[in-house]
GROMACS .gro file of C-alpha atoms in nm:
model
  230
    1MET     CA    1 -13.773 -11.857 -15.855
    2ASN     CA    2 -13.500 -11.790 -15.598
    3GLN     CA    3 -13.420 -11.422 -15.648
    4LYS     CA    4 -13.095 -11.460 -15.451
    5ARG     CA    5 -12.943 -11.668 -15.730
    6ILE     CA    6 -13.052 -11.443 -16.020
    7PHE     CA    7 -12.726 -11.300 -16.154
    8MET     CA    8 -12.840 -11.145 -16.482
    9THR     CA    9 -13.152 -10.995 -16.634
   10CYS     CA   10 -13.177 -10.885 -16.994
   11GLU     CA   11 -13.391 -10.909 -17.305
   12TRP     CA   12 -13.345 -11.166 -17.579
   13ARG     CA   13 -13.548 -11.064 -17.881
   14ASP     CA   14 -13.583 -11.122 -18.255
   15LEU     CA   15 -13.422 -11.465 -18.255
   16ILE     CA   16 -13.341 -11.631 -18.586
   17MET     CA   17 -13.295 -12.001 -18.515
   18SER     CA   18 -13.161 -12.229 -18.788
   19THR     CA   19 -13.146 -12.599 -18.699
   20PHE     CA   20 -12.941 -12.885 -18.847
   21GLU     CA   21 -12.907 -13.257 -18.806
   22VAL     CA   22 -12.559 -13.369 -18.694
   23GLU     CA   23 -12.387 -13.694 -18.606
   24LYS     CA   24 -12.431 -13.787 -18.239
   25SER     CA   25 -12.062 -13.871 -18.205
   26VAL     CA   26 -11.967 -13.510 -18.280
   27LEU     CA   27 -12.172 -13.381 -17.985
   28GLU     CA   28 -12.078 -13.640 -17.723
   29PRO     CA   29 -11.747 -13.475 -17.616
   30TYR     CA   30 -11.939 -13.156 -17.529
   31LEU     CA   31 -12.183 -13.323 -17.290
   32PRO     CA   32 -12.157 -13.210 -16.927
   33LYS     CA   33 -12.152 -13.480 -16.658
   34ASP     CA   34 -12.479 -13.671 -16.608
   35THR     CA   35 -12.642 -13.539 -16.925
   36ALA     CA   36 -12.733 -13.714 -17.249
   37ILE     CA   37 -12.812 -13.595 -17.599
   38ASP     CA   38 -13.182 -13.516 -17.634
   39LEU     CA   39 -13.289 -13.664 -17.968
   40TYR     CA   40 -13.577 -13.554 -18.185
   41ASN     CA   41 -13.726 -13.851 -18.370
   42GLY     CA   42 -13.391 -14.024 -18.329
   43LYS     CA   43 -13.193 -13.729 -18.467
   44ALA     CA   44 -12.922 -13.526 -18.294
   45LEU     CA   45 -12.967 -13.153 -18.362
   46ILE     CA   46 -12.771 -12.831 -18.334
   47SER     CA   47 -12.900 -12.478 -18.386
   48LEU     CA   48 -12.741 -12.154 -18.490
   49VAL     CA   49 -12.921 -11.884 -18.290
   50ALA     CA   50 -12.879 -11.516 -18.379
   51PHE     CA   51 -13.058 -11.267 -18.157
   52THR     CA   52 -13.067 -10.920 -18.006
   53PHE     CA   53 -12.923 -10.894 -17.655
   54SER     CA   54 -13.034 -10.579 -17.472
   55LYS     CA   55 -13.104 -10.407 -17.138
   56VAL     CA   56 -12.834 -10.605 -16.959
   57LYS     CA   57 -12.807 -10.596 -16.580
   58PHE     CA   58 -12.570 -10.798 -16.361
   59PHE     CA   59 -12.705 -10.841 -16.007
   60GLY     CA   60 -12.951 -10.558 -16.074
   61ILE     CA   61 -12.686 -10.312 -16.196
   62LYS     CA   62 -12.721 -10.171 -16.547
   63VAL     CA   63 -12.408 -10.226 -16.758
   64PRO     CA   64 -12.312  -9.916 -16.961
   65PHE     CA   65 -12.256  -9.967 -17.335
   66HIS     CA   66 -12.415 -10.314 -17.315
   67GLN     CA   67 -12.775 -10.224 -17.385
   68HIS     CA   68 -12.831 -10.331 -17.745
   69PHE     CA   69 -12.623 -10.562 -17.964
   70GLY     CA   70 -12.638 -10.875 -18.175
   71GLN     CA   71 -12.516 -11.215 -18.062
   72ILE     CA   72 -12.472 -11.554 -18.228
   73ASN     CA   73 -12.443 -11.892 -18.059
   74PHE     CA   74 -12.442 -12.259 -18.148
   75ARG     CA   75 -12.620 -12.499 -17.917
   76PHE     CA   76 -12.743 -12.855 -17.904
   77TYR     CA   77 -13.013 -13.029 -17.705
   78ALA     CA   78 -12.952 -13.234 -17.392
   79LYS     CA   79 -13.137 -13.382 -17.097
   80SER     CA   80 -13.044 -13.463 -16.740
   81LYS     CA   81 -12.976 -13.826 -16.656
   82THR     CA   82 -13.089 -13.764 -16.298
   83ASP     CA   83 -13.433 -13.608 -16.343
   84GLY     CA   84 -13.497 -13.602 -16.718
   85SER     CA   85 -13.516 -13.223 -16.742
   86ARG     CA   86 -13.447 -13.090 -17.090
   87GLY     CA   87 -13.219 -12.805 -17.185
   88VAL     CA   88 -12.937 -12.692 -17.410
   89VAL     CA   89 -12.558 -12.710 -17.417
   90PHE     CA   90 -12.360 -12.432 -17.584
   91ILE     CA   91 -12.086 -12.522 -17.829
   92LYS     CA   92 -11.971 -12.166 -17.897
   93GLU     CA   93 -12.112 -11.820 -17.823
   94PHE     CA   94 -12.009 -11.496 -17.993
   95ALA     CA   95 -12.070 -11.142 -17.873
   96PRO     CA   96 -11.935 -10.801 -17.984
   97LYS     CA   97 -11.868 -10.701 -17.622
   98HIS     CA   98 -11.542 -10.789 -17.448
   99LEU     CA   99 -11.704 -10.779 -17.104
  100ILE     CA  100 -11.970 -11.035 -17.195
  101ALA     CA  101 -11.707 -11.272 -17.335
  102LEU     CA  102 -11.476 -11.220 -17.035
  103VAL     CA  103 -11.746 -11.274 -16.773
  104GLY     CA  104 -11.890 -11.573 -16.958
  105ASN     CA  105 -11.549 -11.741 -16.982
  106THR     CA  106 -11.387 -11.659 -16.649
  107LEU     CA  107 -11.681 -11.664 -16.407
  108TYR     CA  108 -11.921 -11.909 -16.569
  109ASN     CA  109 -11.695 -12.126 -16.791
  110GLU     CA  110 -11.911 -12.069 -17.096
  111PRO     CA  111 -11.748 -12.100 -17.442
  112TYR     CA  112 -11.771 -11.727 -17.519
  113PHE     CA  113 -11.567 -11.549 -17.784
  114PHE     CA  114 -11.543 -11.186 -17.886
  115LYS     CA  115 -11.656 -11.129 -18.245
  116ASP     CA  116 -11.784 -10.814 -18.412
  117ILE     CA  117 -12.142 -10.931 -18.467
  118GLY     CA  118 -12.349 -10.684 -18.667
  119LEU     CA  119 -12.722 -10.625 -18.635
  120LYS     CA  120 -12.968 -10.463 -18.875
  121LYS     CA  121 -13.341 -10.432 -18.819
  122GLN     CA  122 -13.602 -10.278 -19.046
  123ILE     CA  123 -13.960 -10.236 -18.928
  124LYS     CA  124 -14.253 -10.165 -19.155
  125GLU     CA  125 -14.618 -10.132 -19.069
  126ASP     CA  126 -14.687 -10.505 -19.077
  127SER     CA  127 -14.350 -10.671 -19.135
  128LEU     CA  128 -14.001 -10.711 -18.996
  129LYS     CA  129 -13.660 -10.761 -19.159
  130LEU     CA  130 -13.360 -10.877 -18.957
  131SER     CA  131 -12.997 -10.946 -19.036
  132TYR     CA  132 -12.714 -11.065 -18.811
  133ASN     CA  133 -12.368 -11.085 -18.959
  134PHE     CA  134 -12.003 -11.157 -18.893
  135ARG     CA  135 -11.785 -10.987 -19.153
  136ASP     CA  136 -11.956 -11.048 -19.489
  137ALA     CA  137 -12.154 -11.356 -19.385
  138ALA     CA  138 -12.508 -11.310 -19.256
  139ILE     CA  139 -12.824 -11.485 -19.148
  140LYS     CA  140 -13.136 -11.295 -19.254
  141ALA     CA  141 -13.510 -11.330 -19.206
  142GLU     CA  142 -13.826 -11.151 -19.313
  143ALA     CA  143 -14.163 -11.202 -19.148
  144SER     CA  144 -14.501 -11.053 -19.081
  145TYR     CA  145 -14.573 -10.925 -18.731
  146SER     CA  146 -14.842 -11.183 -18.665
  147THR     CA  147 -14.730 -11.458 -18.428
  148LYS     CA  148 -14.831 -11.812 -18.339
  149ASP     CA  149 -14.800 -12.010 -18.020
  150LEU     CA  150 -14.567 -12.307 -18.024
  151LYS     CA  151 -14.744 -12.634 -18.100
  152LYS     CA  152 -14.637 -12.923 -17.879
  153ASN     CA  153 -14.471 -13.233 -18.025
  154THR     CA  154 -14.328 -13.039 -18.320
  155LEU     CA  155 -13.970 -12.965 -18.418
  156LYS     CA  156 -14.038 -12.597 -18.353
  157HIS     CA  157 -14.148 -12.664 -17.996
  158PHE     CA  158 -13.853 -12.901 -17.940
  159VAL     CA  159 -13.585 -12.646 -18.030
  160VAL     CA  160 -13.748 -12.325 -17.903
  161ASP     CA  161 -13.914 -12.417 -17.573
  162ARG     CA  162 -13.603 -12.462 -17.354
  163TYR     CA  163 -13.550 -12.313 -17.009
  164ILE     CA  164 -13.228 -12.476 -16.887
  165ALA     CA  165 -12.863 -12.451 -16.995
  166PHE     CA  166 -12.621 -12.722 -16.880
  167ILE     CA  167 -12.265 -12.593 -16.834
  168LYS     CA  168 -11.953 -12.799 -16.754
  169ASN     CA  169 -11.752 -12.605 -16.495
  170LYS     CA  170 -11.374 -12.611 -16.446
  171LYS     CA  171 -11.403 -12.894 -16.191
  172ASN     CA  172 -11.594 -13.107 -16.444
  173LYS     CA  173 -11.916 -13.065 -16.252
  174THR     CA  174 -12.242 -12.968 -16.418
  175VAL     CA  175 -12.400 -12.632 -16.341
  176ARG     CA  176 -12.763 -12.584 -16.432
  177TYR     CA  177 -12.871 -12.236 -16.537
  178ASN     CA  178 -13.245 -12.178 -16.514
  179ILE     CA  179 -13.373 -11.934 -16.774
  180TYR     CA  180 -13.701 -11.769 -16.681
  181HIS     CA  181 -13.920 -11.605 -16.943
  182LYS     CA  182 -14.273 -11.620 -17.074
  183PRO     CA  183 -14.338 -11.870 -17.355
  184TRP     CA  184 -14.209 -11.742 -17.686
  185LYS     CA  185 -14.402 -11.723 -18.009
  186THR     CA  186 -14.292 -11.745 -18.371
  187TYR     CA  187 -14.343 -11.484 -18.639
  188GLN     CA  188 -14.490 -11.583 -18.974
  189LEU     CA  189 -14.167 -11.627 -19.167
  190SER     CA  190 -14.175 -11.529 -19.534
  191LYS     CA  191 -13.807 -11.556 -19.625
  192SER     CA  192 -13.478 -11.660 -19.468
  193VAL     CA  193 -13.120 -11.673 -19.595
  194LEU     CA  194 -12.818 -11.829 -19.423
  195ASP     CA  195 -12.467 -11.773 -19.554
  196ASN     CA  196 -12.295 -12.106 -19.489
  197ARG     CA  197 -11.972 -11.924 -19.404
  198LEU     CA  198 -12.125 -11.857 -19.062
  199LEU     CA  199 -12.108 -12.232 -19.000
  200GLN     CA  200 -11.728 -12.198 -19.019
  201LEU     CA  201 -11.750 -12.046 -18.670
  202LEU     CA  202 -11.814 -12.401 -18.549
  203PRO     CA  203 -11.525 -12.636 -18.467
  204THR     CA  204 -11.384 -12.805 -18.776
  205ASN     CA  205 -11.526 -13.148 -18.691
  206PHE     CA  206 -11.882 -13.022 -18.750
  207LYS     CA  207 -11.927 -13.134 -19.109
  208ASN     CA  208 -12.206 -13.255 -19.337
  209LEU     CA  209 -12.476 -13.069 -19.148
  210LYS     CA  210 -12.827 -13.121 -19.284
  211HIS     CA  211 -13.050 -12.814 -19.261
  212LEU     CA  212 -13.395 -12.886 -19.117
  213SER     CA  213 -13.563 -12.555 -19.033
  214THR     CA  214 -13.535 -12.182 -18.972
  215TYR     CA  215 -13.766 -11.988 -18.742
  216LEU     CA  216 -13.800 -11.626 -18.634
  217ILE     CA  217 -13.903 -11.593 -18.269
  218ASN     CA  218 -14.027 -11.287 -18.084
  219GLY     CA  219 -13.835 -11.332 -17.755
  220SER     CA  220 -13.890 -11.153 -17.425
  221GLN     CA  221 -13.740 -11.030 -17.101
  222VAL     CA  222 -13.521 -11.298 -16.940
  223SER     CA  223 -13.390 -11.372 -16.589
  224ILE     CA  224 -13.103 -11.620 -16.543
  225GLN     CA  225 -13.044 -11.814 -16.224
  226ARG     CA  226 -12.726 -12.010 -16.150
  227GLY     CA  227 -12.769 -12.345 -15.979
  228VAL     CA  228 -12.537 -12.541 -15.751
  229PRO     CA  229 -12.265 -12.749 -15.925
  230GLN     CA  230 -12.338 -13.122 -15.923
   0.00000   0.00000   0.00000
């Protein structure tokens, strides 16, 4: 890891990830240069990811009032045409902090939007309840605190175990963001609920989505490194 190119450190924790099958043609306009859709058993997938964003530092400097909040994004799965590396492409990202949305849009050309994302967390002795919401629509999950490692060659491993984000910059070049963290584990999910009104945050051409899975993931500390545009 080249520490000189690390621009942000933070924690991403308590991730609820709900995944859907979608038509390939809907995703193709979002592909950065020299990337292709990464299919799972021939299927194109998108995920709604709701998570807790905390302990944010830009270039090692702690950001006041940006230390604990909920965030929601929509992403799909892509791979590099040059070296085959696998990552994600963001369709839209929503945060309840103007600074995060401003920096993401202006400096890094990410599709960030300000939305008042709510977060509720309830911890009991052996279980966890989470809820992320926008207005009256929420995604919720309940789980025990026991966790499992990701099993390779499964849908869960395919959507969770990603360490690269491909971003199309303003010059139509592709920037690769390397995301460093220890391997994540999944909680033993007992219940999940997704209000389909959250899917209305997607562009209007995302229709007829077929739900495949929902997982609750523990998360970890994260370091993000910006690559050279290609």
